[in-house]
Amino acid sequence: MPIRVGGPLLGDGHGRFRIQIVGNSGSGKSTVGHWLAARLNIPFIPLDEVFWRPGWKETPKEEFCAKVTDIMQTHQDGWIIDGDYPGSLEGLVSGAATDIIWLDPPLALYFPRVVFRTILRLFSLAPPCSPGCREVWPECVTRKGILWWCLTNHSVVRKRYSERVREWGVENEGKLRRLGGWGSELRAWQREVTVAVSCIKSRPGTLRVHDRAEQMFRLTRSFTPLRGPFNSSAPIRRQTGTSHPRFNSMGSSTKHTRSPR
């Protein structure tokens, strides 16, 4: 029976997910893409590997569009595509996607990661952007390099997708979801995805699992240990019973029963 996740992921209503992950270089697209692919059991395709040929040679626009179209048709049961390339694809991927995830962390958070990754690639300690495309010194620190691109493209990407959020945002019943901040939004969304996927696996006959997933997610959050204000290493456990004593403003003890979830 068709399955749809109505919370953290939309899908097409028939159990298929075509997800595009967008954001600036170094914002975490590959990490999130691999994480999603492992949970949804669908392929992860970085557009950089499709566009860049060995020696940093670009693929012509027509050929690039044809390759991307062929990839999407080959994986009709679902895919996760990393990247946008608006100048070449002109919305080809975003138009076919059921979900668009925009990773928008602060530049101060992810730029150090880009620097570290570039250093690793210089010494062949990390895989290149695309096979045969190695980082070369000192070009990587010039205006042709990834570091300059990352710095100057941050505001460009943010402006582009801020405009699209107003039109395609999930708040407006669209398919574009922004995950910003210093990581808390992304982690919360990942928890929701994990719970929703576990519901699908445990109840394969369910048409819509959003209500059940949301209920389970709230339940797991309600038992998350809190930390004391003066001692962050000492967790404060929440009571797990069906009732607990509380005191009203007059000092008398009253008992409140936890409502069933």
Short mmCIF file of C-alpha atoms in Angstrom, two decimals:
data_model
loop_
_atom_site.label_atom_id
_atom_site.label_comp_id
_atom_site.label_asym_id
_atom_site.label_seq_id
_atom_site.Cartn_x
_atom_site.Cartn_y
_atom_site.Cartn_z
CA MET A 1 0.00 0.00 0.00
CA PRO A 2 1.34 3.50 -0.75
CA ILE A 3 3.19 5.19 2.08
CA ARG A 4 3.79 8.85 2.58
CA VAL A 5 5.74 10.68 5.25
CA GLY A 6 3.80 13.87 5.85
CA GLY A 7 6.18 15.44 8.36
CA PRO A 8 9.92 15.77 7.72
CA LEU A 9 9.62 14.41 4.16
CA LEU A 10 6.78 14.68 1.68
CA GLY A 11 7.39 12.11 -1.04
CA ASP A 12 5.03 11.58 -3.95
CA GLY A 13 2.31 9.81 -1.96
CA HIS A 14 3.30 6.42 -3.39
CA GLY A 15 6.31 5.63 -1.25
CA ARG A 16 8.86 7.29 -3.54
CA PHE A 17 11.17 10.13 -2.56
CA ARG A 18 12.99 12.37 -5.03
CA ILE A 19 15.06 14.67 -2.85
CA GLN A 20 17.26 17.56 -3.90
CA ILE A 21 19.73 18.94 -1.36
CA VAL A 22 20.96 22.47 -2.02
CA GLY A 23 23.24 24.93 -0.28
CA ASN A 24 26.64 26.53 -0.55
CA SER A 25 29.84 24.51 -0.92
CA GLY A 26 30.71 22.95 2.43
CA SER A 27 27.25 23.40 3.97
CA GLY A 28 26.91 19.66 4.56
CA LYS A 29 25.02 18.47 1.47
CA SER A 30 27.08 15.31 0.96
CA THR A 31 26.94 14.35 4.63
CA VAL A 32 23.17 14.77 4.83
CA GLY A 33 22.71 13.12 1.44
CA HIS A 34 24.61 9.98 2.42
CA TRP A 35 22.73 9.90 5.74
CA LEU A 36 19.36 10.06 3.99
CA ALA A 37 20.33 7.54 1.32
CA ALA A 38 21.25 4.97 3.97
CA ARG A 39 17.88 5.34 5.70
CA LEU A 40 15.65 5.51 2.64
CA ASN A 41 17.67 2.95 0.65
CA ILE A 42 17.82 5.11 -2.47
CA PRO A 43 20.90 6.26 -4.42
CA PHE A 44 22.81 9.45 -3.67
CA ILE A 45 24.05 11.34 -6.75
CA PRO A 46 26.41 14.35 -6.40
CA LEU A 47 26.01 16.63 -9.42
CA ASP A 48 29.66 17.66 -9.13
CA GLU A 49 30.68 14.18 -10.27
CA VAL A 50 28.36 14.45 -13.27
CA PHE A 51 29.40 17.98 -14.28
CA TRP A 52 33.17 18.01 -13.76
CA ARG A 53 35.42 15.96 -16.02
CA PRO A 54 39.04 15.08 -15.12
CA GLY A 55 41.24 18.16 -15.06
CA TRP A 56 38.36 20.43 -14.02
CA LYS A 57 36.83 20.43 -17.50
CA GLU A 58 33.15 21.35 -17.66
CA THR A 59 30.52 19.19 -19.30
CA PRO A 60 28.60 21.06 -22.03
CA LYS A 61 25.14 22.21 -20.98
CA GLU A 62 23.16 19.97 -23.34
CA GLU A 63 25.16 16.89 -22.42
CA PHE A 64 24.92 17.72 -18.72
CA CYS A 65 21.12 18.06 -18.87
CA ALA A 66 20.86 14.80 -20.81
CA LYS A 67 22.97 12.95 -18.22
CA VAL A 68 20.94 14.28 -15.30
CA THR A 69 17.66 13.43 -17.04
CA ASP A 70 18.91 9.90 -17.70
CA ILE A 71 19.90 9.51 -14.03
CA MET A 72 16.46 10.56 -12.82
CA GLN A 73 14.72 8.24 -15.27
CA THR A 74 16.99 5.34 -14.35
CA HIS A 75 16.18 5.71 -10.64
CA GLN A 76 12.42 6.17 -10.82
CA ASP A 77 11.96 4.52 -7.42
CA GLY A 78 13.69 7.48 -5.80
CA TRP A 79 16.92 9.44 -5.64
CA ILE A 80 18.82 12.03 -3.65
CA ILE A 81 20.64 14.61 -5.76
CA ASP A 82 23.24 16.92 -4.27
CA GLY A 83 23.47 20.30 -5.99
CA ASP A 84 21.59 22.72 -8.17
CA TYR A 85 23.64 24.18 -11.07
CA PRO A 86 20.88 26.70 -11.92
CA GLY A 87 22.81 28.15 -14.86
CA SER A 88 22.95 24.79 -16.62
CA LEU A 89 19.97 22.77 -15.40
CA GLU A 90 17.49 25.66 -15.07
CA GLY A 91 15.27 23.92 -12.53
CA LEU A 92 15.41 20.46 -14.10
CA VAL A 93 16.05 18.71 -10.78
CA SER A 94 13.97 20.98 -8.55
CA GLY A 95 10.98 20.57 -10.84
CA ALA A 96 11.13 16.77 -10.57
CA ALA A 97 11.90 16.67 -6.83
CA THR A 98 9.27 15.86 -4.23
CA ASP A 99 11.40 17.47 -1.51
CA ILE A 100 14.02 20.22 -1.60
CA ILE A 101 16.24 20.52 1.47
CA TRP A 102 18.12 23.82 1.75
CA LEU A 103 21.05 23.65 4.17
CA ASP A 104 21.73 27.19 5.34
CA PRO A 105 24.18 27.20 8.27
CA PRO A 106 26.16 30.34 9.14
CA LEU A 107 29.31 30.90 7.12
CA ALA A 108 31.34 30.97 10.33
CA LEU A 109 30.24 27.39 11.03
CA TYR A 110 31.02 25.69 7.76
CA PHE A 111 33.85 27.73 6.22
CA PRO A 112 36.45 26.22 8.60
CA ARG A 113 35.25 22.80 7.41
CA VAL A 114 35.84 23.85 3.80
CA VAL A 115 39.38 24.97 4.67
CA PHE A 116 40.11 21.68 6.45
CA ARG A 117 38.63 19.63 3.60
CA THR A 118 40.70 21.56 1.06
CA ILE A 119 43.89 20.86 3.00
CA LEU A 120 43.06 17.16 3.09
CA ARG A 121 42.42 17.15 -0.64
CA LEU A 122 45.71 18.91 -1.33
CA PHE A 123 47.51 15.95 0.24
CA SER A 124 45.12 13.35 -1.26
CA LEU A 125 43.79 12.50 2.20
CA ALA A 126 40.18 13.09 1.15
CA PRO A 127 38.35 12.21 -2.08
CA PRO A 128 38.25 14.99 -4.69
CA CYS A 129 35.17 16.92 -5.72
CA SER A 130 34.98 14.72 -8.82
CA PRO A 131 37.28 11.94 -10.07
CA GLY A 132 40.38 13.45 -11.63
CA CYS A 133 39.76 16.93 -10.18
CA ARG A 134 42.47 17.50 -7.59
CA GLU A 135 43.01 20.66 -5.60
CA VAL A 136 46.24 22.36 -6.65
CA TRP A 137 48.39 24.80 -4.71
CA PRO A 138 48.31 27.79 -4.88
CA GLU A 139 45.27 27.90 -7.16
CA CYS A 140 42.97 26.73 -4.36
CA VAL A 141 43.55 29.98 -2.46
CA THR A 142 43.11 32.28 -5.46
CA ARG A 143 39.89 33.66 -6.90
CA LYS A 144 39.60 30.52 -9.00
CA GLY A 145 39.67 28.25 -5.95
CA ILE A 146 36.97 26.73 -3.78
CA LEU A 147 37.73 28.94 -0.76
CA TRP A 148 37.05 32.18 -2.62
CA TRP A 149 33.99 30.61 -4.24
CA CYS A 150 32.62 29.60 -0.86
CA LEU A 151 33.11 33.07 0.62
CA THR A 152 31.57 34.98 -2.27
CA ASN A 153 28.77 32.52 -3.03
CA HIS A 154 27.32 32.41 0.49
CA SER A 155 25.18 35.53 0.11
CA VAL A 156 24.25 34.59 -3.47
CA VAL A 157 22.85 31.21 -2.43
CA ARG A 158 21.07 32.68 0.58
CA LYS A 159 19.38 35.37 -1.52
CA ARG A 160 18.33 32.89 -4.21
CA TYR A 161 16.71 30.41 -1.86
CA SER A 162 15.26 33.01 0.48
CA GLU A 163 13.20 34.16 -2.48
CA ARG A 164 12.21 30.60 -3.34
CA VAL A 165 11.19 29.82 0.24
CA ARG A 166 8.49 32.47 0.03
CA GLU A 167 7.03 30.66 -2.97
CA TRP A 168 7.93 26.99 -2.42
CA GLY A 169 8.34 26.81 1.36
CA VAL A 170 6.71 23.97 3.28
CA GLU A 171 4.99 26.63 5.40
CA ASN A 172 3.11 27.59 2.22
CA GLU A 173 2.33 23.96 1.34
CA GLY A 174 5.39 23.81 -0.91
CA LYS A 175 8.30 21.37 -1.00
CA LEU A 176 11.28 23.55 -0.01
CA ARG A 177 12.48 23.17 3.57
CA ARG A 178 15.16 25.42 5.08
CA LEU A 179 17.45 24.00 7.76
CA GLY A 180 19.56 26.79 9.19
CA GLY A 181 21.18 27.79 12.45
CA TRP A 182 24.14 26.18 14.17
CA GLY A 183 22.90 22.62 13.87
CA SER A 184 19.90 22.27 16.17
CA GLU A 185 17.36 22.54 13.33
CA LEU A 186 19.18 19.90 11.30
CA ARG A 187 19.46 17.51 14.25
CA ALA A 188 15.78 17.93 15.11
CA TRP A 189 14.81 17.23 11.50
CA GLN A 190 17.05 14.15 11.42
CA ARG A 191 15.34 12.83 14.54
CA GLU A 192 11.95 13.29 12.90
CA VAL A 193 13.12 11.47 9.77
CA THR A 194 14.50 8.60 11.86
CA VAL A 195 11.23 8.20 13.74
CA ALA A 196 9.13 8.44 10.57
CA VAL A 197 11.24 5.86 8.74
CA SER A 198 11.07 3.49 11.72
CA CYS A 199 7.28 3.82 11.65
CA ILE A 200 7.23 2.89 7.98
CA LYS A 201 9.34 -0.20 8.62
CA SER A 202 7.30 -1.31 11.64
CA ARG A 203 3.88 -0.62 10.08
CA PRO A 204 4.20 -1.25 6.33
CA GLY A 205 0.43 -1.22 5.83
CA THR A 206 -0.03 2.36 7.00
CA LEU A 207 -1.01 4.90 4.36
CA ARG A 208 -0.03 8.01 6.31
CA VAL A 209 2.38 7.74 9.18
CA HIS A 210 2.71 11.44 9.97
CA ASP A 211 0.40 11.40 13.00
CA ARG A 212 2.02 8.30 14.44
CA ALA A 213 5.53 9.62 13.75
CA GLU A 214 4.74 12.95 15.38
CA GLN A 215 3.31 11.17 18.41
CA MET A 216 6.40 8.99 18.79
CA PHE A 217 8.70 11.96 18.28
CA ARG A 218 6.98 13.93 21.03
CA LEU A 219 7.18 10.92 23.30
CA THR A 220 10.93 10.52 22.77
CA ARG A 221 11.50 14.22 23.39
CA SER A 222 9.45 14.16 26.60
CA PHE A 223 11.95 11.75 28.16
CA THR A 224 15.09 13.58 27.02
CA PRO A 225 17.23 14.30 30.11
CA LEU A 226 17.52 17.94 31.06
CA ARG A 227 20.65 19.49 32.50
CA GLY A 228 20.87 21.66 35.57
CA PRO A 229 21.42 25.40 35.14
CA PHE A 230 24.52 25.41 37.35
CA ASN A 231 25.97 22.01 36.56
CA SER A 232 25.70 21.00 32.92
CA SER A 233 27.22 17.60 33.67
CA ALA A 234 24.44 16.64 36.08
CA PRO A 235 21.30 15.55 34.22
CA ILE A 236 17.90 16.12 35.77
CA ARG A 237 15.60 13.21 35.04
CA ARG A 238 11.98 13.81 34.25
CA GLN A 239 9.44 11.71 36.07
CA THR A 240 8.05 8.89 34.01
CA GLY A 241 5.05 8.04 36.19
CA THR A 242 1.45 8.72 35.33
CA SER A 243 1.21 11.54 37.87
CA HIS A 244 3.44 13.83 39.87
CA PRO A 245 2.90 16.29 42.73
CA ARG A 246 2.96 20.00 42.08
CA PHE A 247 2.30 22.94 44.34
CA ASN A 248 -0.05 25.77 43.51
CA SER A 249 0.45 29.38 44.52
CA MET A 250 -1.25 28.78 47.90
CA GLY A 251 1.23 26.07 48.85
CA SER A 252 -1.22 23.16 48.74
CA SER A 253 -0.26 19.99 46.95
CA THR A 254 -2.22 19.03 43.86
CA LYS A 255 -1.88 16.03 41.60
CA HIS A 256 -1.99 16.28 37.82
CA THR A 257 -2.44 13.22 35.67
CA ARG A 258 -0.49 13.11 32.44
CA SER A 259 -2.86 12.99 29.50
CA PRO A 260 -2.37 10.02 27.15
CA ARG A 261 -0.47 10.78 23.97
#
